[in-house]
Coordinates of C-alpha atoms in Angstrom, one line a residue:
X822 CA 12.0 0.3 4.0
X823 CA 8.3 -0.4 4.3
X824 CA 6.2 -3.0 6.2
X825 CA 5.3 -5.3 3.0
X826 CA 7.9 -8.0 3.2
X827 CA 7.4 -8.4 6.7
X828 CA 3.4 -8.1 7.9
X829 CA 2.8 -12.0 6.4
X830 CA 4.8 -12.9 9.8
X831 CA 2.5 -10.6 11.6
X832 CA -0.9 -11.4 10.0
X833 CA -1.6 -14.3 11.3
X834 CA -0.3 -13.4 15.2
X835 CA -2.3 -12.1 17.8
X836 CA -0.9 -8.0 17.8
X837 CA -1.9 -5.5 20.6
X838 CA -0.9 -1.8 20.8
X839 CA -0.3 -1.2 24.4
X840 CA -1.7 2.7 23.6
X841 CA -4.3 4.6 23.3
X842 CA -3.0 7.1 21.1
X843 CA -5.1 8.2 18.1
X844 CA -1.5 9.5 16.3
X845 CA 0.0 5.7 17.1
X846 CA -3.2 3.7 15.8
X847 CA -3.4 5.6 12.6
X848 CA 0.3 5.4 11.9
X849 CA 0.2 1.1 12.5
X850 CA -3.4 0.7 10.7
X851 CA -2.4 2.8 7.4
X852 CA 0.9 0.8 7.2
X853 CA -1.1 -2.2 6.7
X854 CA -0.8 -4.0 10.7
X855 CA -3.9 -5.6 11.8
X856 CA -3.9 -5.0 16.2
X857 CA -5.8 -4.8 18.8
X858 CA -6.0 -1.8 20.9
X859 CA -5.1 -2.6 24.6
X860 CA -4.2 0.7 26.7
X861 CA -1.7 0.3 29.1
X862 CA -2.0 1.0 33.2
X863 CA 1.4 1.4 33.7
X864 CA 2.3 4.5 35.9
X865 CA 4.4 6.3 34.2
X866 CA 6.5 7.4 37.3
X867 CA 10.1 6.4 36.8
X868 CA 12.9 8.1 38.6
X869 CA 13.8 10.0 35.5
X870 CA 17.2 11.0 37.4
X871 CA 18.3 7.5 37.8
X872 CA 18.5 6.8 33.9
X873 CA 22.0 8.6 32.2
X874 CA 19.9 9.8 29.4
X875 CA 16.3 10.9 28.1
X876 CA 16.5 7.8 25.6
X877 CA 16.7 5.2 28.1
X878 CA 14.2 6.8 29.9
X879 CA 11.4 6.1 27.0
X880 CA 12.6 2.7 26.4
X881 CA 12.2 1.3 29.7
X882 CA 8.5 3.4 29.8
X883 CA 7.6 1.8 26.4
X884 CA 9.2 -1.3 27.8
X885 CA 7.2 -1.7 31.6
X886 CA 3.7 -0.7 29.0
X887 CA 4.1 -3.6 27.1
X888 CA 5.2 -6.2 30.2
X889 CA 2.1 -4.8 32.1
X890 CA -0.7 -5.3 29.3
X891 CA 1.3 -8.3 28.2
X892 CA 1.0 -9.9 31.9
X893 CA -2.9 -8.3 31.9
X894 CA -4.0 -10.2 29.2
X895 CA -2.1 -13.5 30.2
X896 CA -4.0 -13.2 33.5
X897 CA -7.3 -12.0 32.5
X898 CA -8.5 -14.8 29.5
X899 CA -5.4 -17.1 29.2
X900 CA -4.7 -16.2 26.1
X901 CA -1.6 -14.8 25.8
X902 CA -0.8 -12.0 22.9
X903 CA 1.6 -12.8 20.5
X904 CA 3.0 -9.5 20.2
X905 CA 2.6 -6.3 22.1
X906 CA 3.7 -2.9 20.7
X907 CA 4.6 -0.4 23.5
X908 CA 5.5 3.1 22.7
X909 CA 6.5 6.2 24.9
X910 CA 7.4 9.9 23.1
X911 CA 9.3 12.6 25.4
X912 CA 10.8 16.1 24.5
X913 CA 13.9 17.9 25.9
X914 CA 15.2 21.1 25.7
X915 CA 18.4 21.7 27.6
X916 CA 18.5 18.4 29.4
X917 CA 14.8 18.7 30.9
X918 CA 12.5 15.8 30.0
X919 CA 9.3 17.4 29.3
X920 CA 5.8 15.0 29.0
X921 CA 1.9 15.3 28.6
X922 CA 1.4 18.7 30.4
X923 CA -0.9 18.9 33.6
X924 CA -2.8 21.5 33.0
X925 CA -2.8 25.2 30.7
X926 CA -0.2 26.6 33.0
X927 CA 2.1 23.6 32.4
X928 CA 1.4 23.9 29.0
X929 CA 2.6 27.4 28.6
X930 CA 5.8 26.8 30.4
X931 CA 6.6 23.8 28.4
X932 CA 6.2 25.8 24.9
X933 CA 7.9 28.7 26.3
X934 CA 10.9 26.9 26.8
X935 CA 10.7 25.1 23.6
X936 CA 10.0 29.0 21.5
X937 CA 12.9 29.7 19.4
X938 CA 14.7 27.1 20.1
X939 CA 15.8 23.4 18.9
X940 CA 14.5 20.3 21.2
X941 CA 14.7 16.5 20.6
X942 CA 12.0 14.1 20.3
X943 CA 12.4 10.9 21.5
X944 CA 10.3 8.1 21.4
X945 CA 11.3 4.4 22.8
X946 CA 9.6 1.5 21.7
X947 CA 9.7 -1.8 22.5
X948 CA 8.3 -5.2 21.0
X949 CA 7.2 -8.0 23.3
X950 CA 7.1 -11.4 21.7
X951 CA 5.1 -13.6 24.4
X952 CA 4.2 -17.6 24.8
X953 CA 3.0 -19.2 27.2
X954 CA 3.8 -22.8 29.4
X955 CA 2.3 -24.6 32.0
X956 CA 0.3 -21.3 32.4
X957 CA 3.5 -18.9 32.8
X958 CA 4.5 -16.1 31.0
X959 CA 7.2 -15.7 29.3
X960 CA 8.5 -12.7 26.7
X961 CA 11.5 -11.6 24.8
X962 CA 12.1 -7.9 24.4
X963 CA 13.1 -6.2 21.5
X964 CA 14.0 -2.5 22.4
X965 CA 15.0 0.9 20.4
X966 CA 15.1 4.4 20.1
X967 CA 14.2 7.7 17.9
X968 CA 15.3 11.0 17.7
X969 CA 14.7 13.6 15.6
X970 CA 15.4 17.0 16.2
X971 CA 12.9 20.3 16.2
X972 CA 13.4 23.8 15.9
X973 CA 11.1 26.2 16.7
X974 CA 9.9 29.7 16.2
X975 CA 9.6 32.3 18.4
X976 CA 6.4 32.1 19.6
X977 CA 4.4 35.2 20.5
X978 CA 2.3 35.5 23.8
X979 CA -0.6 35.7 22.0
X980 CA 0.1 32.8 19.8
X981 CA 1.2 30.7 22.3
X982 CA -1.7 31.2 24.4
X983 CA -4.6 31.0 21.6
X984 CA -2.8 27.4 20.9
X985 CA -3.1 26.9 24.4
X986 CA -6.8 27.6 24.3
X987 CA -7.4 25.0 21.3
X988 CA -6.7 22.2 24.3
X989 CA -4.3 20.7 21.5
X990 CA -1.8 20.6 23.6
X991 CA -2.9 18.8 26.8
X992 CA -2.3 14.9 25.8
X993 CA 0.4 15.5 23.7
X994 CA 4.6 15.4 24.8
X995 CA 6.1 18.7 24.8
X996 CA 3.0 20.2 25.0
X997 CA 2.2 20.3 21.2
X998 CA 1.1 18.0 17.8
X999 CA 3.1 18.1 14.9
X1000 CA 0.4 17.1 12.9
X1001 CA -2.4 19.6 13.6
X1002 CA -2.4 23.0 14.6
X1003 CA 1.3 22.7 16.4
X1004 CA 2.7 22.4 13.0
X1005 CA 2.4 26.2 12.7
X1006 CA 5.0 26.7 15.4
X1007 CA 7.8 24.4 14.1
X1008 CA 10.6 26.2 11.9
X1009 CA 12.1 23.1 11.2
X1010 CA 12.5 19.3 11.8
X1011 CA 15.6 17.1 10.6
X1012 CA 14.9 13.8 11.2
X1013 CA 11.4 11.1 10.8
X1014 CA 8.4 13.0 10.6
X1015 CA 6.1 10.7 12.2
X1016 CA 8.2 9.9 15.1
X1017 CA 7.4 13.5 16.1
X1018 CA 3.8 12.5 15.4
X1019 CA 4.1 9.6 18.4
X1020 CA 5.6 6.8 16.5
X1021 CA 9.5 6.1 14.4
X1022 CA 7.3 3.3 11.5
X1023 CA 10.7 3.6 9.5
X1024 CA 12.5 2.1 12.4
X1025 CA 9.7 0.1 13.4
X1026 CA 10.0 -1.9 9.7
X1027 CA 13.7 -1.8 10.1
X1028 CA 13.1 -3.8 13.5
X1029 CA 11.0 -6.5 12.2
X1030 CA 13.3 -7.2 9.1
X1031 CA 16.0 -8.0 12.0
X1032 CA 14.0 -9.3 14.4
X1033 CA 12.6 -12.3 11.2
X1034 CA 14.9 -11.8 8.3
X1035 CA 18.3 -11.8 10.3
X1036 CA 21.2 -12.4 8.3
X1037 CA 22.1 -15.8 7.9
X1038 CA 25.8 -16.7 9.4
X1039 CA 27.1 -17.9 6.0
X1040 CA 26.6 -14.5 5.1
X1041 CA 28.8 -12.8 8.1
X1042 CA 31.4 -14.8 7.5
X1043 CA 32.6 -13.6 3.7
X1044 CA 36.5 -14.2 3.4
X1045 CA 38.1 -11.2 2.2
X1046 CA 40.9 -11.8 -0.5
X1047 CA 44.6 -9.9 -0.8
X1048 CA 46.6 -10.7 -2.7
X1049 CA 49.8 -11.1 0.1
X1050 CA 48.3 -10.0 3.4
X1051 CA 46.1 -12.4 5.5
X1052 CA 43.3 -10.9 6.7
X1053 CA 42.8 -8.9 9.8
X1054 CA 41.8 -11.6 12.4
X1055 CA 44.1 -14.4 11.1
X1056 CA 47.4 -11.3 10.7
X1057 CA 50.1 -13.0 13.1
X1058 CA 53.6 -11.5 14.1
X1059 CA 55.1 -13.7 11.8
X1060 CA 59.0 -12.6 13.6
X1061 CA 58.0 -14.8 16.3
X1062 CA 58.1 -17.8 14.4
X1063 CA 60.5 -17.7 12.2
X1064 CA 63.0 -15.3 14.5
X1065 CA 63.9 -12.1 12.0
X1066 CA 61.9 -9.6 10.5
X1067 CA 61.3 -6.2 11.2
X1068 CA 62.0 -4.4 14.4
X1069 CA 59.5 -4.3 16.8
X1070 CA 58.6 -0.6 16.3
X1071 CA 58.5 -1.1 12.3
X1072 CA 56.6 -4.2 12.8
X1073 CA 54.0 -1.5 14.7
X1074 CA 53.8 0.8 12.2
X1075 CA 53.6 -1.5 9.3
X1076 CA 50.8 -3.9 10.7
X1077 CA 48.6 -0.9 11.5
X1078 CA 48.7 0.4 7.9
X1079 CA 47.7 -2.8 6.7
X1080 CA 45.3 -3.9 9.5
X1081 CA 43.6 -0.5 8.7
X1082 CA 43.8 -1.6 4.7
X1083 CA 42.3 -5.1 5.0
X1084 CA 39.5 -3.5 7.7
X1085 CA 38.1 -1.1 5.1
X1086 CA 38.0 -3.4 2.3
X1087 CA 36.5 -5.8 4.5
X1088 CA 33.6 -3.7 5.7
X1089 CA 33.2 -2.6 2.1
X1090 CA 33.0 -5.8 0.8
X1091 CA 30.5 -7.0 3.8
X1092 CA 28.4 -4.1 2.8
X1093 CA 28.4 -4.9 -0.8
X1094 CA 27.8 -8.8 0.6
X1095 CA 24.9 -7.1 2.6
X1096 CA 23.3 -5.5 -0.2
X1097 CA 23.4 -8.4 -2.7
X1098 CA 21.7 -10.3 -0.5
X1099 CA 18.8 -8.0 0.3
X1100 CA 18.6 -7.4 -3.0
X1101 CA 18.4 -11.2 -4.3
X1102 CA 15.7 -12.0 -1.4
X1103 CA 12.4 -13.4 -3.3
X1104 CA 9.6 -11.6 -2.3
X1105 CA 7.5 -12.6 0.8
X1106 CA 4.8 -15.6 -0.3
X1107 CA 1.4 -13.5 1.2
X1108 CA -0.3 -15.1 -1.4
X1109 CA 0.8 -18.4 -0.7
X1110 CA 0.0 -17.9 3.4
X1111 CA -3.4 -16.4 2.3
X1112 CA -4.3 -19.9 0.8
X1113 CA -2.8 -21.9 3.0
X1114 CA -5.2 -19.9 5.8
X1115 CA -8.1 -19.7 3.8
X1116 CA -9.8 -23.2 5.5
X1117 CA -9.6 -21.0 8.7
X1118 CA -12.1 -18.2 7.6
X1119 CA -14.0 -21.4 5.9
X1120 CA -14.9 -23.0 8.8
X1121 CA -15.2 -20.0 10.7
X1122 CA -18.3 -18.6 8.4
X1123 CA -19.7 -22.6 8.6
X1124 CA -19.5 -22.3 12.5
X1125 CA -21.4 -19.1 12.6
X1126 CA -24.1 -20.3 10.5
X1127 CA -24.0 -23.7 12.4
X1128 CA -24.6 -21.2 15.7
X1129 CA -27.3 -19.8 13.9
X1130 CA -25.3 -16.4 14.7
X1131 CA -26.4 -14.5 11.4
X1132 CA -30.4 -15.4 12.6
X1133 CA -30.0 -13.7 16.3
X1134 CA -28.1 -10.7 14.4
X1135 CA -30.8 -10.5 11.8
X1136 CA -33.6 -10.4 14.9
X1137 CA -32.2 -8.1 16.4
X1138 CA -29.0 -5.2 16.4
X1139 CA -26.7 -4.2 17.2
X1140 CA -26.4 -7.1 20.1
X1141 CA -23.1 -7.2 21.8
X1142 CA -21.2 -10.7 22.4
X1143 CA -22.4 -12.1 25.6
X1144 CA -25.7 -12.1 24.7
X1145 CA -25.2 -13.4 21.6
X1146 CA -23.0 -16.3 23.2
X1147 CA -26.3 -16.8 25.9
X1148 CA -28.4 -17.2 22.7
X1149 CA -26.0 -19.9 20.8
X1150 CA -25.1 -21.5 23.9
X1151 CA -21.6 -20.4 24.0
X1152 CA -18.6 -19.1 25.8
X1153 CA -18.4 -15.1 26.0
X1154 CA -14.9 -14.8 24.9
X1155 CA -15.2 -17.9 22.3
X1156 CA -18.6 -15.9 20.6
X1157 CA -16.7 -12.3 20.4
X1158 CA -13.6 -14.1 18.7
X1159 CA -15.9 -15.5 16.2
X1160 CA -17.6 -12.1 16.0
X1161 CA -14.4 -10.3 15.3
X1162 CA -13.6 -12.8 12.6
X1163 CA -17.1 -12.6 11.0
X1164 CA -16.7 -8.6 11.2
X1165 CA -13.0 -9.0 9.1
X1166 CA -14.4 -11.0 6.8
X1167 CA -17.0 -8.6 5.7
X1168 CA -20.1 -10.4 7.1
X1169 CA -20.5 -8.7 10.3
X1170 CA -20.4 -5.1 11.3
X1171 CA -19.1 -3.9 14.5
X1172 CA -18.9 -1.0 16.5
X1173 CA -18.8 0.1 20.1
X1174 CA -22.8 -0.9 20.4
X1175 CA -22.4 -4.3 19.3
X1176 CA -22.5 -6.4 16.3
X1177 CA -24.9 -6.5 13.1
X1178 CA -25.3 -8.2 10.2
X1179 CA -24.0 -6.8 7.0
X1180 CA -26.4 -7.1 3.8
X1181 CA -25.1 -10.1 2.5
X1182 CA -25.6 -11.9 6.1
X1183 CA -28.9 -10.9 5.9
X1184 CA -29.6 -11.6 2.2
X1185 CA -27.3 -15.1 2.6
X1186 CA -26.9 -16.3 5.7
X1187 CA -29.9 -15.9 7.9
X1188 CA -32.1 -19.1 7.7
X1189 CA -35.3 -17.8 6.9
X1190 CA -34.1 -15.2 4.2
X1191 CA -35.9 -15.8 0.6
X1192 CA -32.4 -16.1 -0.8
X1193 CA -30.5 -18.3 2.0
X1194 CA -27.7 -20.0 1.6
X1195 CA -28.1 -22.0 5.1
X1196 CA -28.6 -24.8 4.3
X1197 CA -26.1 -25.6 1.7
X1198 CA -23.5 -24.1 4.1
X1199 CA -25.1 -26.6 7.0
X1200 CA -24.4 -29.1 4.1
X1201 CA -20.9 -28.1 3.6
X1202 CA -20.0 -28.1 7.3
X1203 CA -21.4 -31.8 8.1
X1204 CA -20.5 -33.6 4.8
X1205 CA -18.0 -31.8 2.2
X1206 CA -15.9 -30.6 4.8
X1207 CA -15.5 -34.0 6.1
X1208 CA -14.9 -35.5 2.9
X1209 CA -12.2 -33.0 1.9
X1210 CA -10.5 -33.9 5.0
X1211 CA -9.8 -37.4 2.8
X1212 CA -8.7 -35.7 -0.2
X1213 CA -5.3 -37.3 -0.1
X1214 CA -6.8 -41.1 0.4
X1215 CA -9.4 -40.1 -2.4
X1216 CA -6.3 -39.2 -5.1
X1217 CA -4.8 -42.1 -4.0
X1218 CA -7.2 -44.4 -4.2
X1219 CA -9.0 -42.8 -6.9
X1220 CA -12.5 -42.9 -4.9
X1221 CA -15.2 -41.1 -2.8
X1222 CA -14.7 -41.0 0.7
X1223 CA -18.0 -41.7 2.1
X1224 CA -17.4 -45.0 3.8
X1225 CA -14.6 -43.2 5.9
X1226 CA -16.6 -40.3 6.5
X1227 CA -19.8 -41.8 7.1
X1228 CA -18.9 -45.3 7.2
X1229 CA -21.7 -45.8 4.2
X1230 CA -20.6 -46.9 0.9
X1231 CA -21.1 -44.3 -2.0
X1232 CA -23.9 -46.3 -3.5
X1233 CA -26.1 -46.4 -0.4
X1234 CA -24.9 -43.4 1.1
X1235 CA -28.5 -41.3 -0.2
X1236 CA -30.3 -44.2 0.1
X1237 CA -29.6 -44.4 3.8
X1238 CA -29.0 -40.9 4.6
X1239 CA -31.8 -39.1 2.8
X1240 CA -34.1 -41.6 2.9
X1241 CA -34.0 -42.3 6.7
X1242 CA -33.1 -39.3 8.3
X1243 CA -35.9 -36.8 6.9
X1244 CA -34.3 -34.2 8.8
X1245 CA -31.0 -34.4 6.8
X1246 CA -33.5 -34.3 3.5
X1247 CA -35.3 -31.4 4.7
X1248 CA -31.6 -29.6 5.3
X1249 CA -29.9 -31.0 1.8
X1250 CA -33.5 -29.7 0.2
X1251 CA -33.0 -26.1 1.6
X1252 CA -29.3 -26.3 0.5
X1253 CA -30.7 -26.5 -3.0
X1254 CA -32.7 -23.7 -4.1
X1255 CA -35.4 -25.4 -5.4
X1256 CA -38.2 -23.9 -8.2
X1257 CA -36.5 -21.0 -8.3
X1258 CA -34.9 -20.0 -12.1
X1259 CA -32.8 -17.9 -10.6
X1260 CA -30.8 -18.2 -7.5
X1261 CA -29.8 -14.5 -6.5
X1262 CA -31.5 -11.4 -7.1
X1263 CA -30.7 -10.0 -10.6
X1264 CA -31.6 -12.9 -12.5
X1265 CA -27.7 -14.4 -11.4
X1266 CA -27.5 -18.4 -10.9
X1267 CA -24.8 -19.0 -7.8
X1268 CA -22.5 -21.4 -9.2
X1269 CA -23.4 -23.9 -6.1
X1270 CA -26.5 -24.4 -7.7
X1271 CA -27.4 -27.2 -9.7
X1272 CA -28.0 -27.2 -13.2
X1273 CA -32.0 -28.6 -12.8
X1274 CA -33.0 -28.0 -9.9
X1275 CA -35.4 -30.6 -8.5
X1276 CA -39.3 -29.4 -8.5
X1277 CA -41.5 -27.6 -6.1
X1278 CA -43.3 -30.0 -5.3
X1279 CA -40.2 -32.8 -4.1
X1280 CA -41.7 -33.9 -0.4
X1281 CA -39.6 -35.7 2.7
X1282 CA -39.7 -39.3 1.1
X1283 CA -39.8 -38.7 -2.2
X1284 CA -36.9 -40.2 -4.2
X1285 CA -33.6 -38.0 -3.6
X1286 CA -31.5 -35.6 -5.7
X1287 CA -28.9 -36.6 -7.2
X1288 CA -25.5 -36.0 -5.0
X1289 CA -24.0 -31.9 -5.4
X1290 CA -20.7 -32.6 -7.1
X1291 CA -19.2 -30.1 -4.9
X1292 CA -16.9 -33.1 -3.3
X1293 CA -13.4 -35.1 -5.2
X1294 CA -15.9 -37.1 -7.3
X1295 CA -13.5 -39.9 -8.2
X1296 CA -15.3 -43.2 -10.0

């Protein structure tokens, strides 16, 4: 069971880890999720004698995380998550829940206990799908549970306080990491690896398949053929209708044998049912939702040139949000979602100090770079975009779409637009790299570039270029 067939329904959704666990980030980022990191505040101070076992315990932790970062975010920006992971990992040992310790004494008490013997890991999880209407909140919870089961070695005083000393131990449950230096104390472990480590992925994938591939009811609802006995929950006492038959103890014995007969070839054939239909499942379309997106990260990169974005970055960085979104004359929040998508599609870089252009913003996308691309991307976002918006009309009709974009016919579309307007010629020249043999360093001709470029020397009011067939050029 892995994440593949199911991360297309979580690519394009806002996902936040209500954690700041190291262990839990690494385990969701190399199975391929795309999140945001949102520690929770919750106080993790539930009565743990009210619940009637450790499990329940962690669920409802993992459970009051989520709701309270869930509810946060709602609060803080409007924008409500679409998702929000919450995890909590406990040991026990003999019935006693044992968390982060407090300090090195705790820490030593807590391994003592575990030394030589076998312990539990648990960790609950729980997945918050949100929405939001008329401004309110509301979420559906999806909960579960892991165990696995670790034995220890006995542990020497000497070991066990040299372990101590490493400060391993102080944010992790039970007072040790599986996946560092604790390994050395653990004899054995029967059970998922990585839920030890802070988070149960297997389970985690098994909970997405049900919570968006649930079976369908058609396939619940297999009849189960015998050849003379109906099957279990249509088996009457057939005595009282037609007045004979067995005696009522016979009629006992008998109908448990065969109720017990039909019930195991049931389930067997359910599970074979089950199976075939897994099996036969076509494979998720990713490719098909990556196209389908891909006008998204378009007019996102046409936007941030539009803003100028890549200029300011180029100016000076790193430059954090805000004062990029005072530059641009933006929103704060607005600006650092365009950021972050900028920065996932390769153009920006980010880190904690702020945001900076990537090479190929600099070489590309900045306005006054030697090899710029801004203009023809300025060109894009106020006339190709537009006109690809009327694709449909221009297949049907067979014909540009200038008069309902601009509302100029094709034929004086250049004469009114470029002659007029010698701002939109300046832009539409700089969108051409003009007198230039090659358009990129290298000696490499972009393919947006025309085949003969128009000379040096072309001035505002000079006659125009002809149109960049970069648009449905139907005749």
């Amino acid at each position: 069971m892995v994440l593949c067939p199911v991360i297309g329904k979580l690519l394009h959704k806002r996902v936040v880890l209500a954690s700041a666990s190291p262990r839990r980030q690494e385990i969701l980022s190399n199975a391929g999720l795309r999140f945001e990191v949102v520690p929770s505040r919750f106080k993790e101070k539930l009565d743990k004698a009210s619940f009637a076992t450790p499990y329940e315990y962690a669920m409802e932790t993992a459970k009051q995380k989520a709701l309270e970062v869930a509810t946060r975010m709602h609060q803080k920006d409007l924008r409500t998550p679409d998702v929000v992971i919450g995890a909590d990992t406990i040991v026990t040992v003999g019935g006693l829940i044992l968390e982060k310790p407090v300090d090195k004494q705790d820490a030593y008490r807590m391994l003592s206990r575990l030394s030589g013997k076998e312990h539990s890991v648990f960790t609950g999880v729980a997945i918050v799908h949100c929405s939001s209407n008329d401004r309110q909140l509301h979420t559906r919870v999806s909960e579960f549970y892991e165990e696995t089961t670790v034995k220890f070695s006995e542990l020497s005083e000497e070991l066990l306080w040299e372990y101590i000393h490493s400060g391993e131990p102080m944010d992790k449950a039970g007072g040790y990491g599986i996946q560092a230096l604790g390994g050395m104390l653990v004899e054995s472990v029967h059970g998922d690896f990585l839920n030890v480590v802070g988070f149960p992925l297997n389970h985690f994938c098994k909970q997405l398949v049900e919570l968006y591939y649930p079976p369908r009811p058609e396939d619940l609802r297999q009849p189960v053929q015998h050849d003379c006995i109906p099957a279990v929950d249509t088996f009457e006492d057939l005595s009282d209708v037609e007045g004979g038959g067995l005696e009522p103890a016979q009629r006992e014995t008998g109908s448990r044998d065969e109720k017990a007969e039909v019930g195991a070839a049931g389930q067997a054939t359910a599970e074979a049912e089950c199976h075939r239909t897994r099996a036969t499942l076509p494979p998720f379309p990713t490719r098909l939702l990556e196209l389908l997106d891909g006008f998204k990260l378009s007019k996102a990169l046409l936007t941030a040139c539009k803003l100028k974005v890549f200029d300011w970055l180029k100016r000076e960085a790193p430059q954090k949000a805000p004062d990029i979104a005072s530059k641009v004359d933006a929103s704060a929040c607005g600006t650092e979602k365009l950021l972050d998508v900028c920065a996932a599609m390769g153009l920006l870089e980010k880190t904690q100090q702020g945001y900076s252009n990537t090479e190929t913003a600099n070489l590309y996308l900045a306005s006054d770079s030697e090899y710029s691309l801004h203009g023809f991307m300025l060109q894009n976002d106020d006339v190709i975009w537009n006109l690809f918006t009327y694709l449909e009309f221009a297949i049907r009709e067979g014909r540009n779409q200038h008069h309902r974009v601009l509302g100029k016919k094709v034929e004086d579309l250049f004469q009114d637009a470029y002659y007029r307007s010698p701002e939109t010629q300046l832009r539409f020249m700089q969108a051409v790299p003009a007198g230039k043999a090659d358009c990129a360093p290298g000696g490499h001709r972009p393919s947006i570039c025309p085949a003969s470029p128009p000379p040096a020397t072309w001035e505002v009011g000079s006659p125009p270029p002809p149109p960049l067939q970069s648009s449905p050029s139907f005749r």
